[in-house]
Amino acid sequence: MTRSTEIVAGTGPAVLFPGQGSFDGAALRLAHAAHPQVAAVFDRIDTVAVELFSRPLTPLLFGASDIELPKLLADEPWVSQLAIYGSSLAAYRILADHGLRASVLAGHSLGEITALVAAGAFSVEDGARIVARRIMVIAEREDSGGAMAALSTNPDRAGHLVSLIGDPMLSIATENHDTQTVLSGSIGALASVRAITAQLRISYLQLETSYAFHNPALADVAPRYAQFVATLDQRPLTTPVFSPILGRFYEPTEPLAERLAEHLTAPVRFSAAVRELRADGHHTFVEAGGRAVLTSLVSRVAGGDEVTALATLAIAKRDGALQLAGTLAALQAAGLATTDGLSSVRLHLVPDAPADLFEEFWQAHREELAELAANRLKDFLDAGAGARPAARTAPTAPTAPTAPTAPTAHTVAEPRPEAGAVAPQAARPKAPAPGVPGREELLATVRGIYAEALEYPEEVFTADALLEAELGVDSVKQIELLARASRHYGLPTRASDFRLADYGTLDTIVTLISDELGQLTPADETPPAPEPSAAAPVSPLRAKEPAPAHPGREELLATVRGIYAEALEYPEEVFTADALLEAELGVDSVKQIELLARASRHYGLPTRASDFRLADYGTLDTIVTLISDELRQLTPAGEAA
């Protein structure tokens, strides 16, 4: 069995849509920040949420506080269901807008509705109505309570347990793989199951769900559910959809009302579905949704077979990155997705526009649009908004280098020249300075550094690929990668007001590194570094001025709290010493960097090393400790070498 980002040759990717429990709030927020499709999908779901429940979903999912599945389940039942549906559909839209053309779609439980919407059977809004009505008809039952539990045993043994207990509310809900079967039933029936499995040494895990889905007891509400679905506008499928519940493909124009009603009572035979798709020649499975649950199940079902299972809205345990980026990179490297520049333009301007219609529009009006953009940019620059950054100053010694001057807040990146055009002379030097590697060598080296760190194929790092928007590399990771490349070339630490946003492609990063290398003083002109005193530990910081009297901890906390509150326009009282800046107060990593730099400047602290880890300082308490320690380490001027 192969579980890597290398695509195994086959008939094309099968896209899987997860069901209950498949919500990852942190991953969804990362995707929301990098991909406009997420907001576009949830905007459409919000219209249904307001229509049916008088409140939108978006503020809850993307507000100041992070939210995970337990909080959703504590809310009204529809909240978790629409969040799962929207997450999966948004992930699929991102994949599709990057050129993925699935050969088959399949859903697990609730995910089968999402698969049908992705295949064009219903609109996004009607899909949300179907999901909402599904939970509403169950909630209307007198004995609507219930739960679901996963057992570490095969379906046959689980079936014997169900027969032994003899409760009409207890049934097999899903067959995930040979050593995991999910039961659905009343709280009392599942308590009996738990007692018996404990004696048999079968592991028992209660799932995070609102109700007992896929249960024969729901047969009484199925007709009402079917009647509702039949009132909606159904369209022919544009992509094949395989049903793990029905055990077959849907017909393109098959009436879906009765089929969806059957979902309420019938079990999900996911393992059988994966085996059938494998038998049909599918080797690559992409999960569109949260937590990578199906990604893991596919690998378990495949056993020793060679398959590739790729996740999207899940966080990698290795580095905390969004797995969607690596999946897109792998699909692009295999020729199953694209990095089309026109697609990026569409996503930033009109993300809801179909790709084929936007391409037709672009071809008809591209000259007019290019002329309009050029004129507006010229007006913008003429108004003084495009002032170039000041020239950088070369450092005088490697022990205390002068950081290069960062671009100003109003800097406008040079527009890329059309193919065949000559780039403006100010954009980059005609030739590297003596001793500086050539541009192609720099690009190859930086590409290798980034690819190795992210475990992406090198070929996805084209010079103009947008690191965040196209490759999913968030700002914190970009800081780390740029620091790694800078250390490779021995470059000094940059100023604290350095604007990462100005360097969003390898092309701009290579220009930055080339410029900085050209400005470094040749080694034979560099005065020798002073030896550190043997009597005292070497500090990673150097003082430019004599150290001020060291303030007490309470004074430091009060000052830093005031700086953060003023900058964010928050009440000071929310900044308790142990409040998590991102998870509880919604201060993202980029803003945290800016705020820490502001507090450091207040105390006259020098720039920190390029490998400084912001993640270690997520509360005011840790920040105050950092500043206090750094103030103590400043060397008094009278003792400087």
XYZ file of C-alpha atoms in Angstrom:
641
model
C 0.000 0.000 0.000
C 1.291 3.456 -0.918
C 0.224 6.556 0.941
C 2.162 9.430 -0.571
C 1.616 12.537 -2.607
C 2.690 10.730 -5.783
C -0.312 9.975 -7.955
C -0.591 6.349 -9.003
C -1.518 5.893 -12.653
C -5.186 5.015 -13.135
C -8.444 6.163 -14.655
C -8.424 9.462 -12.762
C -9.267 10.732 -9.299
C -12.350 9.636 -7.405
C -13.536 12.429 -5.122
C -15.038 11.413 -1.771
C -17.338 13.545 0.413
C -17.322 12.747 4.166
C -20.314 12.797 6.491
C -20.922 13.028 10.244
C -18.011 14.266 12.328
C -16.006 15.568 9.385
C -15.567 19.192 10.441
C -12.168 20.781 11.073
C -12.639 24.411 12.066
C -8.951 25.352 11.993
C -8.467 23.871 8.528
C -11.603 25.569 7.232
C -10.385 28.963 8.488
C -7.025 28.476 6.757
C -8.815 27.582 3.523
C -11.143 30.572 3.939
C -8.138 32.898 4.212
C -6.456 31.511 1.092
C -9.308 30.519 -1.230
C -12.277 32.768 -2.139
C -14.412 29.733 -3.017
C -14.988 29.086 0.705
C -16.638 32.456 1.293
C -18.581 32.152 -1.981
C -20.087 28.776 -0.983
C -20.987 29.832 2.554
C -22.511 33.099 1.317
C -24.984 30.995 -0.646
C -25.631 28.673 2.293
C -26.228 31.717 4.492
C -29.237 32.693 2.373
C -30.866 29.366 3.295
C -29.820 29.571 6.948
C -31.443 32.999 7.238
C -34.504 31.825 5.312
C -35.074 28.772 7.543
C -33.476 29.666 10.882
C -33.244 33.486 10.837
C -29.451 33.632 11.251
C -26.429 33.093 8.988
C -23.710 30.501 9.542
C -20.683 32.521 8.386
C -20.237 34.722 11.512
C -20.088 31.608 13.668
C -17.527 29.784 11.513
C -15.272 32.714 10.614
C -15.728 35.110 13.530
C -13.144 36.225 16.070
C -13.087 32.890 17.922
C -12.090 29.525 16.492
C -14.832 26.934 16.518
C -14.688 23.149 16.361
C -17.259 20.369 16.099
C -18.191 20.094 19.814
C -19.262 23.748 19.818
C -21.295 23.209 16.644
C -23.040 20.193 18.163
C -23.883 22.223 21.262
C -25.746 24.661 18.990
C -28.959 23.918 17.078
C -28.769 20.621 15.105
C -28.774 22.264 11.655
C -25.570 24.190 12.420
C -23.187 21.223 12.354
C -24.925 19.672 9.328
C -24.694 22.790 7.144
C -21.117 23.407 8.314
C -20.076 19.904 7.208
C -21.968 20.238 3.920
C -20.489 23.666 3.164
C -16.936 22.629 4.061
C -17.014 19.678 1.693
C -18.621 21.601 -1.137
C -16.110 24.462 -0.761
C -13.201 21.996 -0.862
C -14.595 20.497 -4.062
C -15.030 23.931 -5.645
C -11.374 24.713 -4.898
C -10.301 21.438 -6.504
C -12.522 21.992 -9.540
C -11.357 25.573 -9.991
C -7.789 24.264 -10.063
C -8.676 22.103 -13.033
C -9.555 18.821 -11.285
C -12.024 16.786 -13.328
C -13.182 13.866 -11.210
C -14.078 10.638 -12.961
C -16.476 9.687 -10.164
C -17.926 11.196 -6.980
C -19.008 9.270 -3.893
C -20.309 10.369 -0.501
C -20.328 8.859 2.968
C -23.736 9.337 4.663
C -24.474 13.092 4.621
C -21.664 13.410 2.075
C -23.793 11.690 -0.570
C -26.017 14.777 -0.704
C -22.904 16.912 -1.192
C -21.713 14.588 -3.970
C -25.029 14.971 -5.814
C -24.852 18.771 -5.515
C -21.235 18.742 -6.755
C -22.390 16.655 -9.722
C -24.979 19.300 -10.624
C -28.191 17.566 -9.490
C -29.162 20.477 -7.211
C -28.062 24.054 -6.625
C -25.931 24.925 -3.601
C -28.985 26.496 -1.985
C -31.279 23.532 -2.630
C -28.577 21.190 -1.346
C -28.553 23.204 1.882
C -32.352 22.948 2.048
C -32.145 19.152 1.630
C -29.554 18.880 4.402
C -31.566 21.138 6.705
C -34.867 19.346 6.059
C -33.159 15.993 6.719
C -32.264 17.064 10.244
C -35.611 18.822 10.762
C -37.769 15.755 10.010
C -35.657 13.654 12.386
C -35.891 16.283 15.134
C -39.698 16.389 14.774
C -40.020 12.751 15.893
C -41.167 12.156 19.477
C -38.256 9.792 20.187
C -35.711 11.686 18.070
C -32.884 11.151 20.547
C -30.170 8.645 19.871
C -26.495 8.246 19.158
C -23.932 6.405 17.041
C -20.879 4.401 18.076
C -17.928 2.869 16.219
C -16.919 -0.693 17.128
C -13.569 -2.261 16.269
C -15.091 -5.325 14.649
C -16.408 -6.545 11.309
C -20.034 -6.171 10.150
C -20.885 -9.869 10.762
C -19.824 -9.776 14.401
C -21.522 -6.401 14.884
C -24.694 -7.902 13.395
C -24.603 -10.708 15.965
C -24.421 -8.088 18.741
C -27.438 -6.261 17.295
C -29.429 -9.510 17.153
C -28.394 -10.449 20.677
C -29.606 -7.162 22.179
C -32.829 -7.243 20.140
C -33.666 -3.544 20.356
C -35.674 -2.335 17.280
C -33.884 1.025 17.527
C -30.439 -0.595 17.178
C -28.933 -1.257 13.741
C -25.743 -1.219 11.684
C -25.361 2.287 10.261
C -22.064 2.105 8.354
C -19.540 -0.535 7.362
C -16.298 1.440 7.154
C -13.741 -1.369 6.852
C -13.177 -4.917 8.067
C -12.316 -3.818 11.595
C -14.718 -0.891 12.043
C -18.506 -0.944 12.028
C -20.752 1.879 13.234
C -24.007 1.198 15.094
C -26.976 3.550 15.356
C -29.538 3.385 18.137
C -31.079 4.689 21.325
C -28.928 5.725 24.261
C -30.139 2.687 26.205
C -29.402 0.220 23.418
C -25.898 1.608 22.938
C -25.274 1.358 26.680
C -25.979 -2.377 26.383
C -23.618 -2.592 23.414
C -20.899 -0.874 25.415
C -21.266 -3.295 28.322
C -21.018 -6.342 26.056
C -18.098 -5.027 23.963
C -16.160 -4.330 27.160
C -16.412 -8.039 28.043
C -15.438 -9.066 24.492
C -12.546 -6.585 24.417
C -14.002 -4.810 21.391
C -13.218 -1.100 21.472
C -16.230 1.235 21.602
C -16.159 4.912 20.586
C -19.238 7.129 20.704
C -19.302 9.475 17.690
C -19.903 13.226 17.620
C -23.362 13.299 16.021
C -26.700 14.925 16.752
C -28.968 11.923 16.110
C -29.059 8.217 15.279
C -28.788 8.314 11.466
C -29.290 5.349 9.100
C -31.753 3.689 11.416
C -34.929 1.728 10.495
C -36.836 3.663 13.170
C -36.713 6.701 10.856
C -38.977 5.034 8.279
C -42.005 6.983 9.518
C -40.518 10.355 8.463
C -39.081 9.194 5.112
C -42.262 9.919 3.065
C -42.423 13.548 4.261
C -38.742 13.996 3.446
C -39.246 12.566 -0.049
C -42.207 14.876 -0.657
C -40.082 17.897 0.175
C -37.144 16.882 -2.033
C -39.557 16.259 -4.922
C -40.564 19.952 -4.879
C -37.003 21.077 -5.697
C -35.544 21.608 -9.144
C -33.461 18.558 -10.090
C -31.019 18.629 -13.015
C -29.137 15.845 -14.853
C -25.845 14.729 -13.318
C -22.732 16.066 -15.038
C -20.329 13.691 -13.242
C -20.957 10.034 -12.329
C -21.968 9.509 -8.684
C -21.557 6.140 -6.969
C -23.769 5.493 -3.933
C -22.313 3.426 -1.058
C -25.904 3.203 0.238
C -27.485 1.898 -2.976
C -24.361 -0.018 -4.029
C -24.517 1.354 -7.585
C -24.155 4.437 -9.758
C -27.026 6.890 -9.992
C -28.597 7.250 -13.407
C -28.029 10.786 -14.819
C -31.752 11.698 -14.715
C -32.905 9.305 -11.974
C -35.521 10.894 -9.651
C -33.707 11.468 -6.378
C -36.477 12.202 -3.873
C -37.200 8.555 -2.993
C -33.516 7.617 -3.123
C -32.558 10.327 -0.610
C -35.417 9.254 1.661
C -33.975 5.732 1.661
C -30.755 7.198 3.109
C -32.542 7.780 6.414
C -32.927 4.069 7.105
C -30.377 2.209 4.955
C -26.759 1.536 6.014
C -23.666 2.988 4.333
C -21.463 0.218 2.911
C -18.374 2.339 2.382
C -15.821 -0.479 2.324
C -17.753 -2.279 -0.424
C -17.927 0.965 -2.418
C -14.164 1.497 -2.226
C -13.525 -2.086 -3.326
C -15.848 -1.676 -6.289
C -14.216 1.577 -7.350
C -10.794 -0.061 -7.003
C -12.005 -2.945 -9.183
C -13.077 -0.377 -11.783
C -9.481 0.874 -11.931
C -9.529 3.853 -9.557
C -6.192 4.261 -7.784
C -6.402 7.902 -6.669
C -8.931 9.090 -4.073
C -9.251 12.747 -3.026
C -11.306 13.589 0.050
C -13.214 16.875 -0.224
C -13.923 17.749 3.400
C -12.613 17.941 6.936
C -10.461 15.731 9.182
C -9.183 13.249 6.526
C -11.486 10.527 7.892
C -12.174 8.928 4.505
C -8.529 9.283 3.480
C -7.643 6.952 6.343
C -10.522 4.562 5.606
C -9.548 4.175 1.947
C -6.052 3.113 2.926
C -7.441 0.613 5.458
C -9.862 -0.868 2.923
C -7.220 -1.055 0.177
C -4.957 -3.139 2.385
C -1.885 -4.127 0.364
C -3.154 -2.550 -2.858
C -1.298 0.452 -4.199
C -3.523 3.514 -3.833
C -3.102 7.217 -3.259
C -5.465 8.883 -0.769
C -5.224 12.664 -0.485
C -6.836 14.965 2.105
C -7.929 18.603 1.760
C -9.432 20.368 4.801
C -7.196 18.746 7.384
C -4.143 19.952 9.304
C -0.884 18.061 8.815
C 0.460 16.790 12.149
C 4.032 17.206 10.892
C 4.012 20.979 10.450
C 0.477 22.236 11.114
C -0.039 23.165 7.445
C -3.282 22.797 5.504
C -3.129 19.525 3.561
C -5.087 21.039 0.666
C -1.915 22.743 -0.574
C 0.044 19.510 -0.823
C -2.894 17.771 -2.485
C -3.163 20.473 -5.143
C 0.590 20.318 -5.710
C 0.478 16.541 -6.128
C -2.481 16.714 -8.498
C -0.774 19.437 -10.535
C 2.442 17.428 -10.745
C 0.429 14.459 -12.039
C -1.351 16.584 -14.634
C -4.705 16.195 -12.874
C -4.975 19.867 -11.874
C -3.636 23.145 -13.232
C -2.122 26.433 -12.068
C -3.932 28.426 -14.732
C -3.254 32.139 -14.295
C -6.630 33.039 -15.781
C -8.284 30.899 -13.123
C -6.560 32.989 -10.439
C -7.870 36.197 -12.024
C -11.414 34.815 -12.042
C -11.223 33.633 -8.435
C -10.108 37.045 -7.183
C -12.606 39.059 -9.251
C -15.740 36.931 -9.703
C -15.341 33.596 -7.851
C -18.941 32.563 -8.538
C -18.561 32.842 -12.338
C -18.298 29.461 -14.132
C -14.793 28.899 -15.504
C -15.934 28.295 -19.094
C -18.082 31.448 -19.226
C -15.324 33.598 -17.706
C -12.815 32.265 -20.242
C -15.237 33.159 -23.040
C -15.738 36.623 -21.548
C -11.963 37.108 -21.165
C -11.243 36.149 -24.751
C -13.849 38.643 -25.981
C -12.701 41.560 -23.807
C -9.078 40.879 -22.825
C -7.609 43.842 -24.757
C -10.180 46.231 -23.310
C -9.610 44.925 -19.778
C -5.807 45.053 -20.133
C -5.967 48.656 -21.359
C -8.298 49.625 -18.499
C -5.978 48.006 -15.922
C -2.907 49.713 -17.413
C -4.592 53.139 -17.351
C -5.827 52.714 -13.778
C -2.370 51.580 -12.643
C -0.773 54.606 -14.347
C -3.217 56.940 -12.589
C -2.463 55.190 -9.294
C 1.290 55.605 -9.734
C 0.985 59.209 -10.932
C -0.951 60.018 -7.770
C 2.128 59.084 -5.750
C 0.825 55.808 -4.359
C 3.489 53.773 -6.095
C 6.609 55.326 -4.602
C 9.621 53.030 -4.792
C 11.331 51.876 -1.587
C 14.454 53.657 -0.497
C 17.773 52.116 -1.473
C 19.090 49.572 0.990
C 22.241 50.243 2.982
C 24.994 47.624 2.986
C 26.031 46.351 6.416
C 29.461 47.215 7.779
C 30.065 43.979 9.656
C 28.417 40.586 9.823
C 28.245 40.689 13.644
C 25.851 43.624 13.741
C 24.451 44.034 10.230
C 22.206 46.827 9.132
C 18.996 45.234 7.899
C 17.867 46.194 4.409
C 15.224 48.887 4.306
C 11.806 47.340 3.791
C 9.379 48.567 1.119
C 7.004 51.243 2.375
C 3.363 50.495 3.088
C 2.365 52.101 -0.197
C 4.735 50.155 -2.434
C 3.068 48.735 -5.547
C 4.657 45.643 -7.067
C 5.936 46.078 -10.612
C 3.484 44.571 -13.112
C 4.847 41.477 -14.818
C 5.762 42.128 -18.471
C 3.888 40.363 -21.234
C 5.631 37.420 -22.840
C 8.454 38.658 -25.020
C 8.470 42.144 -23.475
C 11.537 43.629 -21.802
C 11.201 44.123 -18.063
C 11.649 47.684 -16.701
C 15.277 48.368 -15.800
C 14.364 49.346 -12.229
C 12.709 46.022 -11.558
C 15.976 44.092 -11.210
C 19.660 44.506 -11.977
C 20.873 43.618 -15.481
C 23.487 41.292 -14.023
C 24.285 40.055 -10.533
C 26.961 41.771 -8.538
C 30.419 40.109 -8.524
C 30.300 36.909 -6.478
C 26.483 36.784 -6.486
C 24.985 33.623 -8.056
C 23.078 34.065 -11.303
C 19.315 34.388 -11.260
C 18.634 30.871 -12.581
C 20.982 29.355 -10.000
C 19.283 31.345 -7.231
C 15.851 30.270 -8.423
C 16.860 26.598 -8.558
C 18.360 26.730 -5.053
C 15.412 28.559 -3.472
C 12.967 26.245 -5.231
C 14.809 23.257 -3.769
C 14.776 24.734 -0.257
C 11.015 25.407 -0.395
C 10.173 22.042 -1.984
C 12.223 20.099 0.571
C 10.716 21.951 3.537
C 7.115 21.534 2.334
C 7.609 18.091 0.766
C 6.101 19.359 -2.494
C 7.309 18.371 -5.979
C 9.803 21.009 -7.200
C 7.916 21.510 -10.453
C 4.953 23.158 -8.700
C 7.219 26.059 -7.662
C 7.127 28.036 -10.878
C 8.636 31.501 -10.644
C 5.257 33.267 -10.646
C 3.137 30.774 -8.660
C 1.417 32.617 -5.787
C 2.682 30.963 -2.605
C -0.507 31.512 -0.602
C -3.325 31.787 -3.141
C -2.156 28.953 -5.421
C 0.088 26.735 -3.271
C -1.599 27.270 0.117
C 1.565 28.335 1.972
C 0.332 30.581 4.784
C 2.161 33.689 5.965
C 3.758 32.073 9.033
C 5.189 29.266 6.903
C 6.403 31.804 4.326
C 8.325 33.663 7.049
C 9.978 30.421 8.107
C 10.877 29.456 4.524
C 12.289 32.882 3.677
C 14.384 32.744 6.843
C 15.682 29.327 5.800
C 16.675 30.601 2.338
C 18.263 33.698 3.880
C 20.342 31.599 6.282
C 21.515 29.492 3.359
C 23.069 32.622 1.823
C 24.232 34.141 5.112
C 21.960 37.171 4.827
C 21.375 39.405 7.857
C 18.084 39.701 9.716
C 15.633 42.070 8.056
C 13.998 45.071 9.691
C 10.930 44.434 11.865
C 8.710 46.358 9.432
C 9.652 44.118 6.516
C 6.488 43.495 4.428
C 6.146 39.807 3.598
C 3.129 40.581 1.409
C 5.456 42.193 -1.167
C 7.206 38.869 -1.756
C 4.492 36.363 -2.613
C 6.238 34.430 -5.413
C 9.624 32.801 -5.897
C 10.326 35.416 -8.578
C 10.062 38.298 -6.078
C 11.937 36.335 -3.405
C 14.831 35.614 -5.769
C 14.973 39.330 -6.668
C 15.073 40.215 -2.955
C 17.874 37.742 -2.188
C 19.859 38.792 -5.263
C 19.600 42.468 -4.295
C 20.627 41.787 -0.712
C 23.585 39.644 -1.748
C 24.740 42.432 -4.061
C 24.674 44.914 -1.175
C 26.706 42.843 1.281
C 30.192 44.252 1.983
C 32.925 41.962 0.558
C 34.434 39.764 3.248
C 37.965 41.218 2.910
C 36.638 44.657 3.865
C 34.785 43.396 6.923
C 36.358 44.159 10.296
C 36.831 41.070 12.482
C 34.069 40.330 14.953
C 34.929 40.965 18.605
C 35.401 37.872 20.744
C 32.694 37.425 23.377
C 33.688 37.752 27.008
C 34.405 34.401 28.615
C 32.966 35.623 31.905
C 29.422 36.095 30.648
C 27.064 34.111 28.412
C 26.797 35.233 24.810
C 23.488 37.015 24.202
C 21.610 36.577 20.929
C 20.792 40.290 21.102
C 22.995 43.375 20.855
C 22.200 46.718 22.401
C 22.448 49.886 20.362
C 21.905 52.065 23.421
C 22.582 51.605 27.144
C 19.948 49.408 28.748
C 17.228 51.325 30.568
C 16.203 50.467 34.110
C 14.426 47.136 33.917
C 10.667 47.562 34.587
C 8.843 45.100 36.829
C 6.629 42.355 35.426
C 3.325 44.045 36.294
C 4.474 47.292 34.676
C 5.554 45.390 31.551
C 2.221 43.576 31.374
C 0.251 46.809 31.733
C 2.297 48.538 29.027
C 2.131 45.664 26.540
C -1.602 45.256 27.206
C -2.104 48.939 26.402
C -0.089 48.694 23.178
C -2.085 45.678 21.955
C -5.460 47.110 23.007
C -4.794 50.459 21.308
C -3.611 48.854 18.067
C -6.554 46.436 17.860
C -9.137 48.805 19.359
C -10.100 46.120 21.904
C -11.012 46.831 25.547
C -7.900 46.331 27.710
C -9.709 43.938 30.021
C -9.934 41.219 27.328
C -6.138 40.947 27.340
C -5.707 38.727 30.358
C -2.218 37.322 30.825
C -3.168 33.825 29.630
C -5.728 34.649 26.889
C -4.742 32.897 23.644
C -4.192 35.673 21.110
C -5.321 33.659 18.075
C -7.652 30.984 19.412
C -9.545 33.227 21.855
C -9.053 36.797 20.638
C -8.863 36.155 16.876
C -5.495 37.893 16.363
C -3.914 36.148 13.382
C -0.200 35.411 13.094
C 0.591 38.299 10.747
C -1.039 40.803 13.129
C 0.799 39.208 16.058
C 4.127 39.804 14.318
C 3.213 43.463 13.813
C 2.102 43.911 17.441
C 5.191 42.235 18.880
C 7.382 44.463 16.710
C 5.504 47.513 18.037
C 6.033 46.466 21.672
C 9.697 45.702 20.987
C 10.274 49.128 19.429
C 8.682 50.712 22.502
C 11.449 49.181 24.639
C 14.223 49.748 22.079
C 14.825 46.043 21.542
C 16.809 44.965 18.475
C 15.496 42.752 15.689
C 15.242 39.086 16.598
C 16.933 36.198 14.823
C 15.334 34.966 11.613
C 14.496 31.598 13.210
C 12.417 33.204 15.974
C 9.271 31.076 16.553
C 6.171 33.215 16.975
C 4.143 30.124 17.864
C 5.973 29.941 21.220
C 4.549 33.326 22.281
C 0.775 33.055 21.972
C -0.252 34.917 25.161
C 0.645 38.227 26.801
C 2.208 36.245 29.645
C 4.776 34.604 27.335
C 5.366 37.880 25.479
C 6.061 39.747 28.711
C 8.501 36.995 29.730
C 10.244 37.325 26.349
C 10.580 41.115 26.587
C 11.703 40.928 30.215
C 14.394 38.377 29.356
C 15.607 40.399 26.388
C 15.813 43.596 28.427
C 17.969 41.776 30.981
C 20.263 40.490 28.218
C 21.044 43.898 26.741
C 24.745 44.595 27.282
C 25.448 47.926 29.054
C 27.317 50.296 26.770
C 30.254 50.587 29.155
C 30.954 46.863 28.940
C 30.680 46.545 25.169
C 33.709 45.222 23.348
